[in-house]
PDB file of C-alpha atoms in Angstrom:
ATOM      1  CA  UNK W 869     -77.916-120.370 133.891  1.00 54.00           C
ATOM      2  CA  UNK W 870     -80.753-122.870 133.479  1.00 73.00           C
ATOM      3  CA  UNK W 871     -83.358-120.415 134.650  1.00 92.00           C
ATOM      4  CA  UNK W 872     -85.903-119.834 137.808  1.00 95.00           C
ATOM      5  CA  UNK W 873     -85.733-123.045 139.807  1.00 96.00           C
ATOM      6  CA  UNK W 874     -88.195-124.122 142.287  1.00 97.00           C
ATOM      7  CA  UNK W 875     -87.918-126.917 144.910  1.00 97.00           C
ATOM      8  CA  UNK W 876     -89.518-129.233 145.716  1.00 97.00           C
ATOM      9  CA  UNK W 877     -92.062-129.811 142.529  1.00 96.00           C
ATOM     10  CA  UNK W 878     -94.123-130.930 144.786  1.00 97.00           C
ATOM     11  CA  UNK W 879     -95.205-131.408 148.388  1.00 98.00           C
ATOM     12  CA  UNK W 880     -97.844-133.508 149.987  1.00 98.00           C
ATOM     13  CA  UNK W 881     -98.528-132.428 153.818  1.00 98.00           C
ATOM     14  CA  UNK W 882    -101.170-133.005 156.094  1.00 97.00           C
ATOM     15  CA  UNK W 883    -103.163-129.926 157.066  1.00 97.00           C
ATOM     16  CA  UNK W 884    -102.000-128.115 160.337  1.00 97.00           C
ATOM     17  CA  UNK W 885     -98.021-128.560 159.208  1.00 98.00           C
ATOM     18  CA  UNK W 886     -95.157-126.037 157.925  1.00 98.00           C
ATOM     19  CA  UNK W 887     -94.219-125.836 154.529  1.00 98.00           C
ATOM     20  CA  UNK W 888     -91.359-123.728 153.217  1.00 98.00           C
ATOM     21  CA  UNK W 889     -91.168-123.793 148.969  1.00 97.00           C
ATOM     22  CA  UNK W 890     -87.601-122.531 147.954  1.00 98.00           C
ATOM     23  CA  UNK W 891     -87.058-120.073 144.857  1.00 98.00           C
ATOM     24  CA  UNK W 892     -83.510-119.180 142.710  1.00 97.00           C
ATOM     25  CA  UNK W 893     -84.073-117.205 140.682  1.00 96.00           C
ATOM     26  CA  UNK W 894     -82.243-116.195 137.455  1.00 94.00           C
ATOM     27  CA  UNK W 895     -79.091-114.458 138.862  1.00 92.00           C
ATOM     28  CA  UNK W 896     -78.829-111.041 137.835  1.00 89.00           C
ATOM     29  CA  UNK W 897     -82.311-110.876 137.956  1.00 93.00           C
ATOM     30  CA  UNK W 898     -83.462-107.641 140.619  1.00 93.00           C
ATOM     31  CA  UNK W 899     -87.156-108.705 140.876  1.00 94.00           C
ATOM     32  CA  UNK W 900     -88.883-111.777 142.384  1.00 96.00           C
ATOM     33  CA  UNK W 901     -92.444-112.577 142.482  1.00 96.00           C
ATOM     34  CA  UNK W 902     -94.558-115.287 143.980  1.00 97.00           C
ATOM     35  CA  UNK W 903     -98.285-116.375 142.354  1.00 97.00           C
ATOM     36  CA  UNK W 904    -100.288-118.879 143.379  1.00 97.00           C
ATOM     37  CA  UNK W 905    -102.698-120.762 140.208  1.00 95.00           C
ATOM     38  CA  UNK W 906    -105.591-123.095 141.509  1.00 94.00           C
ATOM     39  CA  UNK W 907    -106.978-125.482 139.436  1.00 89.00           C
ATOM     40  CA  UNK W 908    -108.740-123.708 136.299  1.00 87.00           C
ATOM     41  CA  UNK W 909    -107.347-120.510 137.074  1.00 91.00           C
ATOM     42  CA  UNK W 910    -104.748-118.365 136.016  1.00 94.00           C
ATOM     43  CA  UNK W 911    -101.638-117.164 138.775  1.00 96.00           C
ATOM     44  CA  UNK W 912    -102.653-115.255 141.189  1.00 96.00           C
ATOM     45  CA  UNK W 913    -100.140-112.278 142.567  1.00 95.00           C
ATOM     46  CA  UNK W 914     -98.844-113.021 146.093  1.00 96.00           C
ATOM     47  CA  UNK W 915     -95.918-111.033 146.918  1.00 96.00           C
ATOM     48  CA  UNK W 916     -92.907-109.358 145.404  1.00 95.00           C
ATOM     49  CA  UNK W 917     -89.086-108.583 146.177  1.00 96.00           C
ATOM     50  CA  UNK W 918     -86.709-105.934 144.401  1.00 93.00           C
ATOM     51  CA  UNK W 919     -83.396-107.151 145.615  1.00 93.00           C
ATOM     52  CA  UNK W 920     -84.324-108.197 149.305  1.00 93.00           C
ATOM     53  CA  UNK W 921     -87.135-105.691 150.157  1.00 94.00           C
ATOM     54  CA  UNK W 922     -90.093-106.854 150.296  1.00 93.00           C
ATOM     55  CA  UNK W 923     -92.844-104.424 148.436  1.00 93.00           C
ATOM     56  CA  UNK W 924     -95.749-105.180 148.074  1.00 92.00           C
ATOM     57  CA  UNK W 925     -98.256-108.218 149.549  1.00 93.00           C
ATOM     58  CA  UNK W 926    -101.272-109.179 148.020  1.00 92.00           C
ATOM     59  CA  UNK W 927    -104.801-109.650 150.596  1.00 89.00           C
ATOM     60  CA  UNK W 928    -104.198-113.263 149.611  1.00 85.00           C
ATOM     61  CA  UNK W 929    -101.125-113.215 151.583  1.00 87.00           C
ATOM     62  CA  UNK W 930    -102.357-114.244 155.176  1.00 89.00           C
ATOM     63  CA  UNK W 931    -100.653-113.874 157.954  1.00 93.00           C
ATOM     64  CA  UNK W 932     -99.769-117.625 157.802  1.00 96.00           C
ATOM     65  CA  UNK W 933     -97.552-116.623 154.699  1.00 96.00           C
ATOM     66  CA  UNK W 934     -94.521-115.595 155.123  1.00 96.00           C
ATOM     67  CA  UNK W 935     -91.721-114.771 152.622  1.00 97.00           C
ATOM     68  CA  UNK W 936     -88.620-113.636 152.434  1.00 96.00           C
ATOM     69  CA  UNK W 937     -85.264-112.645 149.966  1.00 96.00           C
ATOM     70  CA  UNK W 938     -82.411-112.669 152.389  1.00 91.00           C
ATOM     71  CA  UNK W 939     -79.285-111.934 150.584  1.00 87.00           C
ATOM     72  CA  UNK W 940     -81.597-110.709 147.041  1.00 86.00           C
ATOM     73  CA  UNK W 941     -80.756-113.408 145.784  1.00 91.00           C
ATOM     74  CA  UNK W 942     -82.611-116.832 146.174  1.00 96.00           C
ATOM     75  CA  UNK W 943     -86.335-116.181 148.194  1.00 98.00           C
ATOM     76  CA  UNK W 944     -88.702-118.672 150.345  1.00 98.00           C
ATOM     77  CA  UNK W 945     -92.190-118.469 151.267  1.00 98.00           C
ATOM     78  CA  UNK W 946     -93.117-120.165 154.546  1.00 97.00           C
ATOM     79  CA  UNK W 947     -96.939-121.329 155.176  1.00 97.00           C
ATOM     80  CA  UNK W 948     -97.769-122.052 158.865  1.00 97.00           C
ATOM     81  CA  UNK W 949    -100.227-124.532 159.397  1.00 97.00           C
ATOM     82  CA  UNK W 950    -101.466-125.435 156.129  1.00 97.00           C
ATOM     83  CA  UNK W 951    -105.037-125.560 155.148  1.00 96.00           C
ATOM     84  CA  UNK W 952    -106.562-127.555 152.487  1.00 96.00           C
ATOM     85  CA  UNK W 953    -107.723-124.570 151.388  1.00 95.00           C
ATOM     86  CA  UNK W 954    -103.608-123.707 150.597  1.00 97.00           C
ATOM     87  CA  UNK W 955    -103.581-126.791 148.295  1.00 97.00           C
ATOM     88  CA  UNK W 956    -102.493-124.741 144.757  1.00 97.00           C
ATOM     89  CA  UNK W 957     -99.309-124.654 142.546  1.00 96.00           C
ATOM     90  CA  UNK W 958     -96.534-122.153 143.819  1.00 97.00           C
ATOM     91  CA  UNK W 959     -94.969-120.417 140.974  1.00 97.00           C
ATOM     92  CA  UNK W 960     -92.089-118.339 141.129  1.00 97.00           C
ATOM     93  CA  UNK W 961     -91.068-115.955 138.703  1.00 96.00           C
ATOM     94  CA  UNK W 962     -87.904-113.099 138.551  1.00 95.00           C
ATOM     95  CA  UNK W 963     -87.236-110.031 135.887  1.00 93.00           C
ATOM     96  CA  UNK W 964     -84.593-107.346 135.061  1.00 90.00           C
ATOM     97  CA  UNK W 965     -85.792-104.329 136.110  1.00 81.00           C
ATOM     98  CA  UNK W 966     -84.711-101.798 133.754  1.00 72.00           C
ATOM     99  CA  UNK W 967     -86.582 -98.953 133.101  1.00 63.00           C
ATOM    100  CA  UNK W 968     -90.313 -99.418 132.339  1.00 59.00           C
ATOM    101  CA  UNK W 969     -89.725-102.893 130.005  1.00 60.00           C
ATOM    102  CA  UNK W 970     -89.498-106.304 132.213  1.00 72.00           C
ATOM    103  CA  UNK W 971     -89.994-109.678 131.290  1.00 84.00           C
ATOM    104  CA  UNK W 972     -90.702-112.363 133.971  1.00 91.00           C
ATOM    105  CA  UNK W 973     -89.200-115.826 133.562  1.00 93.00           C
ATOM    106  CA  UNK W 974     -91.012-118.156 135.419  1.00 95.00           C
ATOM    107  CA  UNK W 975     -90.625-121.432 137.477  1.00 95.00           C
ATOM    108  CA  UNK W 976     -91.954-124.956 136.720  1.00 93.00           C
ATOM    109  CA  UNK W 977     -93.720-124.455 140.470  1.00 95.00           C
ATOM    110  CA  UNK W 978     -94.310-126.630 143.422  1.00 97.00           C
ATOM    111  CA  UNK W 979     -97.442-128.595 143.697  1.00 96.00           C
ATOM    112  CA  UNK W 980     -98.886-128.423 147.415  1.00 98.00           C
ATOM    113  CA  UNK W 981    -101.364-130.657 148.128  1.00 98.00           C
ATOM    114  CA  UNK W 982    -102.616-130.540 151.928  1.00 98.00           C
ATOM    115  CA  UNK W 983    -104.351-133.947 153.045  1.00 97.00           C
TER     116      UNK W 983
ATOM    117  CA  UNK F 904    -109.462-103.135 140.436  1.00 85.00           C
ATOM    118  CA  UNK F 905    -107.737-104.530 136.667  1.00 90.00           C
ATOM    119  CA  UNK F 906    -108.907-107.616 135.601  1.00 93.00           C
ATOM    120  CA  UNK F 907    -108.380-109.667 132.157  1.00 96.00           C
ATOM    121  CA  UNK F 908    -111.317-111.596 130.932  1.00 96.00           C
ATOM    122  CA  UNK F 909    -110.529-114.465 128.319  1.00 95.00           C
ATOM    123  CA  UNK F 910    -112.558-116.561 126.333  1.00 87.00           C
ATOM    124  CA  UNK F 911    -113.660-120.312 128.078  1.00 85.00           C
ATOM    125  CA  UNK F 912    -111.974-123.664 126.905  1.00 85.00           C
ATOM    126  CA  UNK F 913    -111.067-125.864 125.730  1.00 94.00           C
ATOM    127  CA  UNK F 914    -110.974-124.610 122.121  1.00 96.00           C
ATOM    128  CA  UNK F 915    -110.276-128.073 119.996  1.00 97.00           C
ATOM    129  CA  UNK F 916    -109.141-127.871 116.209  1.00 97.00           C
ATOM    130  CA  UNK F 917    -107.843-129.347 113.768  1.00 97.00           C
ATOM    131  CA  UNK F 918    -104.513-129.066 112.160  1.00 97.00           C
ATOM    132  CA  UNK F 919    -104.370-126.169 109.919  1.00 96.00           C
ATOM    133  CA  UNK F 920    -107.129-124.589 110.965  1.00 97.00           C
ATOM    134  CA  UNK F 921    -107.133-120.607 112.177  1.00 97.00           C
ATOM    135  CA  UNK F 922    -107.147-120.099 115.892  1.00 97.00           C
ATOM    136  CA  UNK F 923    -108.745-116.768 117.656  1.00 97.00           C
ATOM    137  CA  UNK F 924    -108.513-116.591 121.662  1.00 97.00           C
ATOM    138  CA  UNK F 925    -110.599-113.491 122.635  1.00 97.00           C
ATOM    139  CA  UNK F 926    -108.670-111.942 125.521  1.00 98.00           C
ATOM    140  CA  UNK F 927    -110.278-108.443 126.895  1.00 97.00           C
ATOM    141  CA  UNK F 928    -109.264-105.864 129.243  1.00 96.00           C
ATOM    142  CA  UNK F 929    -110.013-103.788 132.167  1.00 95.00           C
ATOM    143  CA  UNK F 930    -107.432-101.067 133.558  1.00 91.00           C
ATOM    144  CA  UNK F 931    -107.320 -97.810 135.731  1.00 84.00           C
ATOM    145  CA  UNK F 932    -103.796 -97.158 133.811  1.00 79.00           C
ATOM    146  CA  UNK F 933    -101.761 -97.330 130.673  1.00 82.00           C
ATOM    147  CA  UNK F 934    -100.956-101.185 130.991  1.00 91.00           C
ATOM    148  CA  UNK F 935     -98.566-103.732 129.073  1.00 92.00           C
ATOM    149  CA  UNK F 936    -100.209-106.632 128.106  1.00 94.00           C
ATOM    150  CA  UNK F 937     -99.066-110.523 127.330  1.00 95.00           C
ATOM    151  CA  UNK F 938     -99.508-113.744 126.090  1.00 97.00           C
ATOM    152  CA  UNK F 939     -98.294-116.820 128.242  1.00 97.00           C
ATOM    153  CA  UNK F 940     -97.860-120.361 127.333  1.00 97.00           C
ATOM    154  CA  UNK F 941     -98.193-123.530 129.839  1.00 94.00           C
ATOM    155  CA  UNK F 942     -97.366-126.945 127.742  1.00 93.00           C
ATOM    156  CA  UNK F 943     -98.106-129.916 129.618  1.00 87.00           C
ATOM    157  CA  UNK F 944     -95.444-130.553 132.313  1.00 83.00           C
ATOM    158  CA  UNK F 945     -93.605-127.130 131.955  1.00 87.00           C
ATOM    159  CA  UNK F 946     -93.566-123.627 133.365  1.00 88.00           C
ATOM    160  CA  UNK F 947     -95.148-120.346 132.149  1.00 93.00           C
ATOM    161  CA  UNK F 948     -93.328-118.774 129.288  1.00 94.00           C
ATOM    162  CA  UNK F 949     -93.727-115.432 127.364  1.00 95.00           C
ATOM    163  CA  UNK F 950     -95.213-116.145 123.950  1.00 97.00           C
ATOM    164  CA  UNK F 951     -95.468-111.941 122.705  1.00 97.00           C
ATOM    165  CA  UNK F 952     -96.278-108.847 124.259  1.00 95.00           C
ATOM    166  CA  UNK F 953     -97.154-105.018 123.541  1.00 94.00           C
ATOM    167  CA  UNK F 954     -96.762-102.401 125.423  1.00 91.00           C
ATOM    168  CA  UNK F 955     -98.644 -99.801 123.680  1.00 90.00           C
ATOM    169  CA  UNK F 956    -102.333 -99.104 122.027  1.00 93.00           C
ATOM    170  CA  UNK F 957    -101.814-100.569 118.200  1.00 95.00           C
ATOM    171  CA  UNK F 958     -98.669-102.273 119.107  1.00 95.00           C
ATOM    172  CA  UNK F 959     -98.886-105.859 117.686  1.00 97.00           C
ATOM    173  CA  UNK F 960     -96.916-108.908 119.477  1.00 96.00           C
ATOM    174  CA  UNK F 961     -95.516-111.448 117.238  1.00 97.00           C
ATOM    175  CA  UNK F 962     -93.693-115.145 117.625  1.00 97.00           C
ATOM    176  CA  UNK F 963     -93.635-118.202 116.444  1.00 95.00           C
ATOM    177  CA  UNK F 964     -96.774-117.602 114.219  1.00 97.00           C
ATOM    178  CA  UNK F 965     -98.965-116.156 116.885  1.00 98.00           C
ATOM    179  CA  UNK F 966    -100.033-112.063 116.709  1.00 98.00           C
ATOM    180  CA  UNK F 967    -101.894-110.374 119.322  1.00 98.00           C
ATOM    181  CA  UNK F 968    -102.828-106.237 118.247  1.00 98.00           C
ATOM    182  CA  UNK F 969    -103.065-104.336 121.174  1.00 97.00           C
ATOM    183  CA  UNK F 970    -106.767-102.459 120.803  1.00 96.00           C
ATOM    184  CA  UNK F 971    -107.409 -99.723 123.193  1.00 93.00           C
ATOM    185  CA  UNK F 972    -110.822 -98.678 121.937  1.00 94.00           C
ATOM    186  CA  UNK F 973    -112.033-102.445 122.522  1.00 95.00           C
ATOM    187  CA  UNK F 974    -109.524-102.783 125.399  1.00 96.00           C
ATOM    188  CA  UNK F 975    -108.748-105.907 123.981  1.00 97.00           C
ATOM    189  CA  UNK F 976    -105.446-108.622 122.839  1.00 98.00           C
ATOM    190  CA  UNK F 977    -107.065-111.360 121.284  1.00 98.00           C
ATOM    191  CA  UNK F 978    -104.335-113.834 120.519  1.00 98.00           C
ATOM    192  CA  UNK F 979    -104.313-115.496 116.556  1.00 98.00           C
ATOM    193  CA  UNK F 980    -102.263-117.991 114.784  1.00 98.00           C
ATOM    194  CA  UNK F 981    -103.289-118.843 111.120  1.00 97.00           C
ATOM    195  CA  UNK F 982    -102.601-122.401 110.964  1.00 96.00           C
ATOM    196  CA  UNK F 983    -102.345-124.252 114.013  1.00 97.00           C
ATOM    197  CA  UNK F 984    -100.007-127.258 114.825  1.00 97.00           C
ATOM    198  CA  UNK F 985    -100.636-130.401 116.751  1.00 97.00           C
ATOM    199  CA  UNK F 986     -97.433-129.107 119.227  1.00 96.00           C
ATOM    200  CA  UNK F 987     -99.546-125.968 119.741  1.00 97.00           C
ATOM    201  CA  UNK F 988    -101.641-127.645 122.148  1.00 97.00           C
ATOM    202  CA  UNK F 989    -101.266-126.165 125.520  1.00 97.00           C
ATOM    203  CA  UNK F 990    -102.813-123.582 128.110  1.00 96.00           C
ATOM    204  CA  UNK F 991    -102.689-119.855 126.900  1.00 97.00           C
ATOM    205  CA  UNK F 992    -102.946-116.950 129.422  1.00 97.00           C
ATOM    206  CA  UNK F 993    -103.419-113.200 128.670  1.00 97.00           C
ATOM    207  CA  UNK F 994    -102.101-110.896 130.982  1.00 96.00           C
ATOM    208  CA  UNK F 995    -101.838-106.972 131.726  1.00 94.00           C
ATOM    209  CA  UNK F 996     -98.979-105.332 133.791  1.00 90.00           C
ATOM    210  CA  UNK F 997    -100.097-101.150 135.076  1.00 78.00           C
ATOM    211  CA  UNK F 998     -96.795 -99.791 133.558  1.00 71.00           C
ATOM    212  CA  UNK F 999     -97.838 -96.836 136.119  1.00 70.00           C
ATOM    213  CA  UNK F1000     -97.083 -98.418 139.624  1.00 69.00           C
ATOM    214  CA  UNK F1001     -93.828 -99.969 138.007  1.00 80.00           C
ATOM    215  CA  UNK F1002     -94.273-102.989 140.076  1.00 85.00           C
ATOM    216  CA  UNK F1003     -93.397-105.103 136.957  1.00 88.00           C
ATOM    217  CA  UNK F1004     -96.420-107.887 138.520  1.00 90.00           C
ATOM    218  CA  UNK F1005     -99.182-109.555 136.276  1.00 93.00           C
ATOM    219  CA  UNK F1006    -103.047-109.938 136.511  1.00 94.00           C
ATOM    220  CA  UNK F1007    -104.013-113.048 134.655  1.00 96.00           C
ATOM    221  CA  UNK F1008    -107.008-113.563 132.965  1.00 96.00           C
ATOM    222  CA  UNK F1009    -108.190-117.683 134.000  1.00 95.00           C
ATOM    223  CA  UNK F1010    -106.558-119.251 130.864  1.00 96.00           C
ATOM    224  CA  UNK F1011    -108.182-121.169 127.762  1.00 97.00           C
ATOM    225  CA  UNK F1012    -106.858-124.682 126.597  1.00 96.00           C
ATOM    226  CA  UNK F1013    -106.036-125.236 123.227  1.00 97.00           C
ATOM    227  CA  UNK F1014    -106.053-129.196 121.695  1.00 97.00           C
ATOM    228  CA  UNK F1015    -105.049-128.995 118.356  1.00 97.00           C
ATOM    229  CA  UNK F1016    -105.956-132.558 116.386  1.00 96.00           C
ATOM    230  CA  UNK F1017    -103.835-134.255 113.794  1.00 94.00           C
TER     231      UNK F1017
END
């Protein structure tokens, strides 16, 4: 297993398109959770999966964000005509949830940038 | 709401020298809390964590003491390394909800000289 994989790394588009960022995570891994990091900042929390429900969305989801797990197993997260305001690195990251003690392995990301 | 405060970058030093990167706190709950690592070109990874008050995180030279009374996990290495340089976040996760996601505080950039 060569760990969380995002694709693509990164994404130009021109403002008003579709975008979907896809996520595989590590494979036994239960949890999945998407951040967003601007430039200067640190990740911000999106959205999370355990297996493939959906459980909690952050305010910065809007409802041009979509994501979704299928199967629990790989996830995407859809944004509907993009904003250059959306422009931000995508990270991806997935844990073991076992008890109270997780680790999350994270993604190298996808770079949006939204012309 | 939680929130994680860290000190402002870049910190630059030279090789050898001691780093500190203040990182402080502010939870409702009994949280976990982290170090990250960004080198250029790569993803997040875990550098040490604690998950209780006077807990300390260790790796790779770095130690971070987890300090309730100051509500604080300031990050230290005694002799830094040129392949040190990188981004360094601190982050908390509320144990209580169980939601296993992280608040980050906005990173600080470390350049380490030869």
């Amino acid at each position: 297993d060569t760990g969380v994989s995002q694709n693509p790394r990164h994404k130009i588009t021109k403002r008003g398109q579709n975008v979907t960022f896809r996520c595989d995570p590590i494979s036994e891994h239960n949890r999945l959770y998407w951040y967003r990091q601007t430039l200067g900042q640190g990740p911000e929390f999106l959205t999370y999966f355990q297996n493939e429900a959906q459980l909690e969305k952050s305010r910065l989801l809007s409802d041009r964000f979509s994501a979704e797990r299928p199967k629990g197993s790989f996830s995407t997260l859809e944004i509907q005509r993009t904003e250059q305001g959306d422009s931000a690195m995508y990270l991806c990251a997935s844990s073991l949830q076992t008890g109270g003690n997780t680790e999350a392995f994270f993604g190298q990301g996808t770079r949006l940038t939204v012309v | 709401g939680d929130s994680v405060t860290q000190m402002e970058g870049p910190v630059t030093l030279s090789e050898e020298a001691f780093l500190t990167i203040n990182c402080t706190y502010t939870a409702t709950g009994y949280p976990s809390l982290f170090w990250y690592v960004q080198y250029p070109g790569e993803g997040l990874q875990l550098l040490l964590k604690a998950t209780k008050a006077d807990d300390k995180g260790s790796n790779k030279g770095f130690e971070a003491t987890y300090r309730k009374e100051t509500t604080s996990f300031h990050l230290e290495k005694g002799s830094v390394q040129v392949s040190d340089s990188a981004v360094y976040f601190c982050a908390l996760s509320d144990r209580s909800g169980n939601t296993g996601k992280l608040i980050f505080g906005q990173g600080t950039t470390l350049q380490v000289k030869p």
